[in-house]
mmCIF file of C-alpha atoms in Angstrom:
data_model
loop_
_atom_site.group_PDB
_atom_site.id
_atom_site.type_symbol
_atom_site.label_atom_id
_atom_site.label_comp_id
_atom_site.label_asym_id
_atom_site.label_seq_id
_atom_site.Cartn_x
_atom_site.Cartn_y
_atom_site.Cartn_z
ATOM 1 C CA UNK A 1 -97.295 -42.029 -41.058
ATOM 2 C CA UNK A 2 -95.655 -45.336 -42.170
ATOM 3 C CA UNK A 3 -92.700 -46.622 -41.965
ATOM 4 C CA UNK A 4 -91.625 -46.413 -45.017
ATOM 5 C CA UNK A 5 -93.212 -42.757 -44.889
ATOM 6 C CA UNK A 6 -91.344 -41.924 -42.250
ATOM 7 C CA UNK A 7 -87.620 -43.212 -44.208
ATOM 8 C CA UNK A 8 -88.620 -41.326 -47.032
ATOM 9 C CA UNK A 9 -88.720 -38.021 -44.760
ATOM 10 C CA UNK A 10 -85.772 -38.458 -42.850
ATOM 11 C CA UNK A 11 -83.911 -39.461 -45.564
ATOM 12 C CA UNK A 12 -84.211 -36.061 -47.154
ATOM 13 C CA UNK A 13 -83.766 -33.883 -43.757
ATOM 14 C CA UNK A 14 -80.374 -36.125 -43.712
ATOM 15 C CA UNK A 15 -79.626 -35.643 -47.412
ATOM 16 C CA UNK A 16 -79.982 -31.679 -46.837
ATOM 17 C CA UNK A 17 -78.074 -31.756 -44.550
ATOM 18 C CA UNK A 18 -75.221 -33.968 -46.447
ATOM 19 C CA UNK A 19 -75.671 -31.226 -49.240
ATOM 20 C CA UNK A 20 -74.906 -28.464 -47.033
ATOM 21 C CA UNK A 21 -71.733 -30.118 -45.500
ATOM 22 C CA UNK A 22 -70.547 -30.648 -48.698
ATOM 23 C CA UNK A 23 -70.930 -27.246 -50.069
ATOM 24 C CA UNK A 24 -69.197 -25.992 -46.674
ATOM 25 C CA UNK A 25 -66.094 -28.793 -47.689
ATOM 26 C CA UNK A 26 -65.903 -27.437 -50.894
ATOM 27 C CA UNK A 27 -64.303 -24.665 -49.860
ATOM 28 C CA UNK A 28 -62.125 -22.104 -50.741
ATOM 29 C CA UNK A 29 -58.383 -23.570 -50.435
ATOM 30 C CA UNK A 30 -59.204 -27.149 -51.297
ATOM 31 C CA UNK A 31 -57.123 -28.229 -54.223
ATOM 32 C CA UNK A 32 -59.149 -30.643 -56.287
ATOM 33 C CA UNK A 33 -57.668 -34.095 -55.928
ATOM 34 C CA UNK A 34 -57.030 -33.714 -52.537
ATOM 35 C CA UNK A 35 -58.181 -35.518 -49.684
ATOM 36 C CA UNK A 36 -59.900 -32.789 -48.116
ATOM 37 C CA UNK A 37 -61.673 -32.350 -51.666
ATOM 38 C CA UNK A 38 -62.381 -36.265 -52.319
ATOM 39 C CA UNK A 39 -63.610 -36.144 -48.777
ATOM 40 C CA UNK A 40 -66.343 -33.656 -49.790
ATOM 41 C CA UNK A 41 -67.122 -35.721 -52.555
ATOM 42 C CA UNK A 42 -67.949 -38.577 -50.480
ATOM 43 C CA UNK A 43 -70.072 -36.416 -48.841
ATOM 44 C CA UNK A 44 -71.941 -34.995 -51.437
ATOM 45 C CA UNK A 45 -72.040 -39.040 -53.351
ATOM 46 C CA UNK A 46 -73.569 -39.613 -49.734
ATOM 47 C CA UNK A 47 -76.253 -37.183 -49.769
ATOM 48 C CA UNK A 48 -76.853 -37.931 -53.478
ATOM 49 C CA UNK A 49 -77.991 -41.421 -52.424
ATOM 50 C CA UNK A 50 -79.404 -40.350 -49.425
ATOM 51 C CA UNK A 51 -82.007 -38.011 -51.684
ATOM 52 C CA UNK A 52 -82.592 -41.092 -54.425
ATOM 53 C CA UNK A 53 -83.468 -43.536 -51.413
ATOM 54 C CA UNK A 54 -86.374 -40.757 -50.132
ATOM 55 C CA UNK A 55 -87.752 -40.790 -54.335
ATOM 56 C CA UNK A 56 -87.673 -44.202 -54.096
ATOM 57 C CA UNK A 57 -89.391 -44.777 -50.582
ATOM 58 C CA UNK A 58 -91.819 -41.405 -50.868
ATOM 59 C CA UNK A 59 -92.910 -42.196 -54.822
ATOM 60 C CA UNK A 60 -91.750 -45.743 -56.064
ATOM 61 C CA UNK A 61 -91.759 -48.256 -53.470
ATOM 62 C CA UNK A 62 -95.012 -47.742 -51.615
ATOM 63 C CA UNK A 63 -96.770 -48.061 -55.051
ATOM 64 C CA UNK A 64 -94.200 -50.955 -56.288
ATOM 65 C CA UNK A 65 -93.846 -49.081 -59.381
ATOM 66 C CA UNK A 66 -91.955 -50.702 -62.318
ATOM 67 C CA UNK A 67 -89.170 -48.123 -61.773
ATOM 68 C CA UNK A 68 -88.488 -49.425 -58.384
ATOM 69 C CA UNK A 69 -85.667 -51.736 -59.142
ATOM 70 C CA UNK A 70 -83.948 -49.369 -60.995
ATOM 71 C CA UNK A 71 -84.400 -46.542 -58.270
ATOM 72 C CA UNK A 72 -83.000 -49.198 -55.645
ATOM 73 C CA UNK A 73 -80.251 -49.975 -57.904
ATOM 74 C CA UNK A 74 -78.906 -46.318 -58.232
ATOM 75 C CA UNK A 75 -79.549 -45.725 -54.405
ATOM 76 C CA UNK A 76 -77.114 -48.412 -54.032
ATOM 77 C CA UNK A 77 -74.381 -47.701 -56.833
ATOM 78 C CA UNK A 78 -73.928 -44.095 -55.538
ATOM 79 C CA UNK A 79 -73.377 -45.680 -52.023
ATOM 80 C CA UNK A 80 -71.138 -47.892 -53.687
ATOM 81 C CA UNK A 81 -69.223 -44.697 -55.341
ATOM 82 C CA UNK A 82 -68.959 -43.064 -52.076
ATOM 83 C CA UNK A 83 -67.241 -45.794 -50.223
ATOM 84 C CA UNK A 84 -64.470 -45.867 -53.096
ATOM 85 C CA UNK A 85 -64.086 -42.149 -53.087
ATOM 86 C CA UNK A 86 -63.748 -42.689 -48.868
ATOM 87 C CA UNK A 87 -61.138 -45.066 -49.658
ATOM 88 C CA UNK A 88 -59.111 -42.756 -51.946
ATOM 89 C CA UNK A 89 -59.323 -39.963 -49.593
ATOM 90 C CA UNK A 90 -58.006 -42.275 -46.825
ATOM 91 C CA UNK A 91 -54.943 -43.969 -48.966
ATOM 92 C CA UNK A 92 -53.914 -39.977 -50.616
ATOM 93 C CA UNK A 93 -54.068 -38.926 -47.251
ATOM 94 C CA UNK A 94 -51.783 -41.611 -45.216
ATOM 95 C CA UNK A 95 -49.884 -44.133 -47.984
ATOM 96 C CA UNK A 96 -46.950 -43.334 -50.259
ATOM 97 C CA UNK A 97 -47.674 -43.956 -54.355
ATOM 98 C CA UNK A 98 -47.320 -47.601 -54.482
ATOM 99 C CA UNK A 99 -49.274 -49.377 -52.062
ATOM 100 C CA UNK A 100 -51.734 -46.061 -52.932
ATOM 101 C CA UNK A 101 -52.256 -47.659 -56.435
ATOM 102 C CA UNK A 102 -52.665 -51.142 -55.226
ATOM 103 C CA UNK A 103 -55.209 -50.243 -52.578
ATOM 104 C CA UNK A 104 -56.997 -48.046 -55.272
ATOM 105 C CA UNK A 105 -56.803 -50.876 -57.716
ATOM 106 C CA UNK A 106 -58.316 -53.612 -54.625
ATOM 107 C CA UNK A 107 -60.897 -50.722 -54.556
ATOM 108 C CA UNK A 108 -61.918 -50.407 -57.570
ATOM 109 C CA UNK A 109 -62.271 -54.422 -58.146
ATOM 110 C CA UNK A 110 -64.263 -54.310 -55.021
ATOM 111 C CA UNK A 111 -66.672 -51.589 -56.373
ATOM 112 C CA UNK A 112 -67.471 -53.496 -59.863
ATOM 113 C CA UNK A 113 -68.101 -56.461 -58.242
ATOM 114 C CA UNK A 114 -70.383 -54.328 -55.455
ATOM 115 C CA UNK A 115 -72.086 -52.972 -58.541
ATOM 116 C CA UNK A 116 -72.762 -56.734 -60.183
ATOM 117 C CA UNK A 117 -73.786 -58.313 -57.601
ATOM 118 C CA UNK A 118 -76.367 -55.620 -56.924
ATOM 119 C CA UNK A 119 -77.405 -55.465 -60.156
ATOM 120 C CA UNK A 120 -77.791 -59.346 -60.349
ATOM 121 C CA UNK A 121 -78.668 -59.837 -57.290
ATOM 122 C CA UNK A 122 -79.710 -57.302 -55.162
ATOM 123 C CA UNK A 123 -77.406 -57.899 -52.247
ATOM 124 C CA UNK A 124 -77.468 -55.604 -49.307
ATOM 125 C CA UNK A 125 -74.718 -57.008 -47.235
ATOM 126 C CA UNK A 126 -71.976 -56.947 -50.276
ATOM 127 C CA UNK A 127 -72.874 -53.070 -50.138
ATOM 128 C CA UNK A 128 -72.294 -53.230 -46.306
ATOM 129 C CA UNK A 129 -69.301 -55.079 -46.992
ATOM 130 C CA UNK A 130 -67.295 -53.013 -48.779
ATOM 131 C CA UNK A 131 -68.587 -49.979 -46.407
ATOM 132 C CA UNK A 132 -67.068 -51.470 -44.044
ATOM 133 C CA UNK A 133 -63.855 -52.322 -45.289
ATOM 134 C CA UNK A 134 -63.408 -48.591 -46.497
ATOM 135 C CA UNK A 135 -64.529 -47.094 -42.647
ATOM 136 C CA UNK A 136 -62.282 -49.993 -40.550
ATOM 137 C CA UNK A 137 -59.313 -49.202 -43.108
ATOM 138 C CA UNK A 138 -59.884 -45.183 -42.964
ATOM 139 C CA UNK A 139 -60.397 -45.446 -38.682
ATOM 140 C CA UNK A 140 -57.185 -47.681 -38.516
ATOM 141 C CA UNK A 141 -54.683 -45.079 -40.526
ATOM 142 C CA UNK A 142 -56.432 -42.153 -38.510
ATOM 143 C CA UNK A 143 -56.152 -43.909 -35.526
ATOM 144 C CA UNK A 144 -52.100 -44.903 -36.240
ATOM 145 C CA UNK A 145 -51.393 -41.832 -37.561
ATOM 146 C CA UNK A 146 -52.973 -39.573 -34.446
ATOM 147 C CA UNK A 147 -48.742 -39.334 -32.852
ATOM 148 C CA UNK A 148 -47.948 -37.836 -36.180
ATOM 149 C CA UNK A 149 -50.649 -34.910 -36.351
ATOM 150 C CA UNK A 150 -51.994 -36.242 -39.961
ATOM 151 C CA UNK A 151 -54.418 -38.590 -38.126
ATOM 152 C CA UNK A 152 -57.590 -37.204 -36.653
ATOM 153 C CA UNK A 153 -59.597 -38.336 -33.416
ATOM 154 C CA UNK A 154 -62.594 -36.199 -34.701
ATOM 155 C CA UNK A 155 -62.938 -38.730 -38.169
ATOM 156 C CA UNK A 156 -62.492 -41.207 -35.661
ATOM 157 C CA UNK A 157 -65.417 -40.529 -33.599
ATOM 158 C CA UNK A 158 -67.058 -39.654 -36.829
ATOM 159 C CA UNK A 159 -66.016 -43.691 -38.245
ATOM 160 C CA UNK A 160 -67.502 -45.500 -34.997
ATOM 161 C CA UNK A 161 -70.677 -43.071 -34.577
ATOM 162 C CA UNK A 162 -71.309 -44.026 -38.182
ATOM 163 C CA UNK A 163 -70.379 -48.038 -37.999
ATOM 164 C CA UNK A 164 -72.668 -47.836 -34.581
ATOM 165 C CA UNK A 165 -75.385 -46.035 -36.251
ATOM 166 C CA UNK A 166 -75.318 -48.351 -39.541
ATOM 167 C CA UNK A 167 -75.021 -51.717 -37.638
ATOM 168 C CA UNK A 168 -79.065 -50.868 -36.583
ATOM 169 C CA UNK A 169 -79.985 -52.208 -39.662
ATOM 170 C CA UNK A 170 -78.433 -55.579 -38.930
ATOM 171 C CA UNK A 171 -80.075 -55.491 -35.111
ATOM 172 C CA UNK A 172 -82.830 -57.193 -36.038
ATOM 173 C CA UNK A 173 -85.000 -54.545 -33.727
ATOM 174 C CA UNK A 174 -87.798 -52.204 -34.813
ATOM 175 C CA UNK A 175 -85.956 -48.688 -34.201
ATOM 176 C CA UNK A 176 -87.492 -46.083 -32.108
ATOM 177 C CA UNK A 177 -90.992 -46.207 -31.584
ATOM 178 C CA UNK A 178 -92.356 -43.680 -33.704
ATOM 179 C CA UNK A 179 -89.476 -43.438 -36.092
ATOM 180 C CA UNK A 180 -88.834 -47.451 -37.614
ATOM 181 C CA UNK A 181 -86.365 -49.358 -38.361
ATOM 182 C CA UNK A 182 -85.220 -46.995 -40.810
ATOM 183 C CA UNK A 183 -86.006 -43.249 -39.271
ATOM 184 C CA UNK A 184 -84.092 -44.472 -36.643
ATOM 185 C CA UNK A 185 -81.077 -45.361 -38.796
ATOM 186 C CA UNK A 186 -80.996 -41.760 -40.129
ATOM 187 C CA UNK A 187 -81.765 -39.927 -37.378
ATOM 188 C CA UNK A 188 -78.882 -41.571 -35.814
ATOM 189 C CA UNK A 189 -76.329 -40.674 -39.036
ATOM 190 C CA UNK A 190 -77.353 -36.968 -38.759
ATOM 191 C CA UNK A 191 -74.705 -36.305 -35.981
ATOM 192 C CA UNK A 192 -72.600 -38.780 -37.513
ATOM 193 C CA UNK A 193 -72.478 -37.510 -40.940
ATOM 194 C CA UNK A 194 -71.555 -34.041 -39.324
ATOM 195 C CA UNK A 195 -68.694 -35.210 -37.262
ATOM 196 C CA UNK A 196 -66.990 -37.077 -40.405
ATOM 197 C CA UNK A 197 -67.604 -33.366 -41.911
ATOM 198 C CA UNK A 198 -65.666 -32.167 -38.819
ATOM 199 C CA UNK A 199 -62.847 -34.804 -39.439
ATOM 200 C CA UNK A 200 -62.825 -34.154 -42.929
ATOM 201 C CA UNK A 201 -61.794 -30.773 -42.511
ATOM 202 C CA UNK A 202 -58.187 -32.031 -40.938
ATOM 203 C CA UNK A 203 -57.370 -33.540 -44.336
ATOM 204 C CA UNK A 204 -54.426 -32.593 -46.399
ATOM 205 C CA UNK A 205 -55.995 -29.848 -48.626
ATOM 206 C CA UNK A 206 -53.260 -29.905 -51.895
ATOM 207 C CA UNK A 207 -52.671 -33.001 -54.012
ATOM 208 C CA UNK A 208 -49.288 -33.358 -53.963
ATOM 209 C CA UNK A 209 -47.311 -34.062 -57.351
ATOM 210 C CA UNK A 210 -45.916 -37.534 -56.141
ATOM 211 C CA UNK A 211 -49.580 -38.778 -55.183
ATOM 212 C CA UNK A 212 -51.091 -38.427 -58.311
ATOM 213 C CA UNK A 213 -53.100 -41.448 -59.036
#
């Protein structure tokens, strides 16, 4: 198998398995609006471009189909979606209504642009960038908040297992032999993805009135 053959198929054994943590976070308690219920979102935003990158890689790229920009594009915007959705389950979680909006506001600025210059451009590290502005910010206030019981070591683990397992891409290496660059990547978010699951589920699971955003 190729490469690329080989990102197309672990892409959808890690998007399954994105879907299924997500149906298990949408569960029965979880007030929408909550963090615990954004969190699932971000999950299932996750696995949602987690499936369109294996279409793209399994049936657009290897042929360079016309559709392959677009495919790439939408791969990228529901990443994009998912980091802001992290971002507001991090800030309803830990801040109080003010400096919630303003963060929410930074984040949504930060996500149009993300979306322009991808669209324009086609700019992998903007993507990155705002990634990891949402995962430092969510593993500080976990990480500050721990004394208090609203902070979580488990999302912790989950942020730097996922920030260790991303930075691959920027390595410069080959991945695992057998497995590419790529394969490697998401073979290496599949126990990631489920200890941010395991995290998640410490989340405040009402919205409460004075939050509302």
């Amino acid at each position: 198998m190729t490469d690329l053959a080989l990102s197309a198929l672990t892409d959808v054994i890690l998007a399954c398995e994105l879907f299924l943590l997500a149906g298990m976070a949408f569960r029965p308690g979880v007030e929408p609006g909550s963090p615990a219920w954004i969190w699932a979102l971000y999950l299932a935003l996750t696995g949602t471009a987690t499936m369109l990158g294996a279409i793209d890689h399994a049936f657009f790229e290897p042929i360079q189909h016309p559709g392959n920009p677009a495919m790439k594009f939408a791969t990228r915007a529901a990443i994009a979606f998912a980091t802001f959705t992290m971002l507001v389950a991090t800030v309803r979680q830990f801040m109080p209504p003010l400096p919630a909006r303003i963060v929410i506001a930074a984040g949504v600025a930060i996500l149009v642009a993300t979306l322009w210059v991808n669209w324009t451009n086609d700019d992998l590290l903007a993507l990155a960038g705002g990634n990891a502005v949402s995962m430092l910010l969510a593993l500080g206030l976990h990480a500050t908040n721990l004394r208090s019981g609203r902070g979580s070591m488990v999302m912790c683990a989950g942020i730097v297992m996922t920030i260790a397992a991303s930075s691959l891409v920027f390595s410069g290496g080959n991945g695992l032999a057998g497995l590419g660059l790529y394969g490697t990547l998401h073979v290496a978010l599949m126990p990631a993805v489920f200890v941010l699951f395991l995290g998640g589920l410490r989340l405040r699971r009402t919205r409460a009135p004075e939050l509302a955003i």
